[in-house]
Steps between C-alpha positions, in 0.01 A plus 500: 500500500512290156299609226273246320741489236772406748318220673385338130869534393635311796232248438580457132886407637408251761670217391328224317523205792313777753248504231454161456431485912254744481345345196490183712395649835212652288366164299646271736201524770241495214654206336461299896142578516485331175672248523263436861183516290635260235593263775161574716314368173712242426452390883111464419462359150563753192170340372284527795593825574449550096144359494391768750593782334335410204203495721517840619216760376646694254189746525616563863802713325358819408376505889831430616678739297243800615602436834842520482458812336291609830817334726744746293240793487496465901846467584596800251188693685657440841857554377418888352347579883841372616680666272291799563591466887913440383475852310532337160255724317340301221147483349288206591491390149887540528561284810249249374722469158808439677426263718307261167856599348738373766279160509699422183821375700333408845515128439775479308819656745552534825366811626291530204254683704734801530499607125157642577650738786833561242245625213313687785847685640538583101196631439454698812848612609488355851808311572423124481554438850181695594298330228657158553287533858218501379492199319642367799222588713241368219614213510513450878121564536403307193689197662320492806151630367594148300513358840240666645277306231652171596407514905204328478646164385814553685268502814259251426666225324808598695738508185821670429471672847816493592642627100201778618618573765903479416378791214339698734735523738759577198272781394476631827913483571493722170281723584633556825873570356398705229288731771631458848848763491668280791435196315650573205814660624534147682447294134718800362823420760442110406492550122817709522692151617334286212769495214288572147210607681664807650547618133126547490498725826443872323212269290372396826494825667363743211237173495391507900475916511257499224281198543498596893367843330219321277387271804456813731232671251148383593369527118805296391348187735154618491504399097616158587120380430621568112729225539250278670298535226790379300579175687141463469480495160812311449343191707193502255671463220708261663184323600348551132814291334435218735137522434599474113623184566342319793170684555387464866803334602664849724271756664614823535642540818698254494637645146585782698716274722646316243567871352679623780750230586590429194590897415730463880640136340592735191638768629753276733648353216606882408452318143363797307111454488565224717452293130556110618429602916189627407373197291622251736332641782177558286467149367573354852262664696242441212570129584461546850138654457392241290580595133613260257857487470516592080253743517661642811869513304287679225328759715902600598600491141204684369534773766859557454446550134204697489646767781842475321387580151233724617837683689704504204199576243360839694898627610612500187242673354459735790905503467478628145270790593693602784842486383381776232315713790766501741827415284523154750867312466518123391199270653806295647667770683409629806643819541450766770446855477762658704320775728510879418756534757717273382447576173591888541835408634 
């Protein structure tokens, strides 16, 4: 096994073109959703969309930033009893801190959600693979407690039923590989044939045996009402930024719809934060319901930046804190805490 100071040599050697692909594979998807939103503006009239957002309520911030810190102070709340149930022994104060610190990346990179199980692994000592499930299993119930919210427009206005539907059945498919042994072995023997994905096989398989572990604890699914109370939140202050601008113009409900598919749209594009996805699909379904077209561009621009800066804002300054606590490695580099086993031999 390589010592850390192995593995950061052979880093510092990689040659300077593999750098610039990984420099590029890191920006690259950011700079896309960009370059969508620039063109998603453009599409609609830079000074329509530029009149409604100096119409929005600026007294509606302070609101909007307490409840995003209630979304972050749920989802680290749930995370710690999942961690808990993984073996990762941390205070709740602890797992609550590390998850507002990894929220410094989450938009930015692909798999930007992982830094929060990589600091987690650190702090802990449980290998990353175990931690990585949990934030895999977070993130499954908060998706479809997000869709959960959105049934009652799906079935009455008969909308997005069959992207609904597509998702559910995805979530399901999941669910069922990650639990069901036979399954799996089945996905397993198919993988194995797929050149590039077959590289990700010992990934896949340290993945399935601990999520299939989380899934099989009662508390660990019991606790799922933690993240409904999180995709509830995150609709109302949705709902509140569209309010800001066009008071009266989108009821709640259909927020939450508008919510939903546009997180689903977003996390498709496998852009990270779905930036450029997720304002497409916000601004069009705004249209749909009704909402003028600037002020429904603005509601998408004025989202993205509020949840992005309040992101970077809190995680670095959580970041700070918890690199001197736990001695945490670069905010960029998500690095995983080999397992006592390992690490002995």
């Amino acid at each position: 096994m390589k010592s850390i100071e192995q593995q950061l040599s052979a880093q510092r050697s990689v040659p300077r073109k593999h750098t610039l692909r990984q420099w590029l594979q890191r920006v690259g998807p950011a700079a896309l959703g960009l370059a969508a939103i620039s063109a998603l503006v453009l599409g609609l009239n830079p000074a329509h969309v530029g009149r409604a957002l100096t119409r929005f309520q600026l007294a509606l911030i302070p609101l909007v930033i307490v409840l995003y810190l209630v979304i972050y102070g749920l989802q680290g709340l749930r995370w710690h009893y999942l961690l808990s149930d993984a073996g990762a022994r941390l205070r709740m104060s602890e797992s609550i801190l590390l998850n507002a610190a990894g929220q410094t990346i989450t938009a930015l990179v692909p798999l930007g959600d992982l830094t929060r199980a990589a600091f987690a692994s650190e702090a802990s000592g449980r290998d990353f693979g175990t931690v990585a499930a949990t934030v895999t299993v977070q993130e499954l119930t908060y998706t479809f407690m997000l869709i959960l919210c959105a049934l009652p427009v799906v079935l009455t206005l008969r909308l997005g039923m069959a992207v609904v539907v597509i998702t559910l059945l995805g979530m399901a498919a999941i669910l069922i590989i990650l639990t069901v042994s036979r399954v799996f072995c089945e996905v397993h023997k198919l993988v194995a044939h797929i050149p590039l994905l077959n590289r990700l096989l010992p990934a896949i398989d340290e993945l399935q045996s601990e999520t299939a572990d989380l899934l099989h604890k009662p508390d660990a699914m019991g606790l799922s009402v933690l993240d409904l109370g999180r995709a509830l939140v995150s609709i109302t202050v949705f709902w509140v930024v569209v309010q800001g601008l066009s008071p009266d113009s989108l009821d709640w409900p259909k927020a939450a719809f508008v919510l939903a598919l546009s997180s689903i749209g977003g996390a498709v594009s496998l852009i990270p934060g779905g930036v450029g996805a997720n304002e497409a699909s916000v601004a069009g379904l705004l249209i749909v319901f009704g909402v003028d077209g600037g002020a429904a561009v603005a509601a998408a621009l004025i989202q993205r930046f509020l949840m992005t800066g309040m992101a970077i804002a809190l995680g670095l300054s959580s970041y700070v804190i918890a690199r001197r606590r736990f001695h945490l490695g670069g905010v960029f580099q998500i690095t995983a805490r080999q397992p006592a086993a390992e690490a002995a031999s």
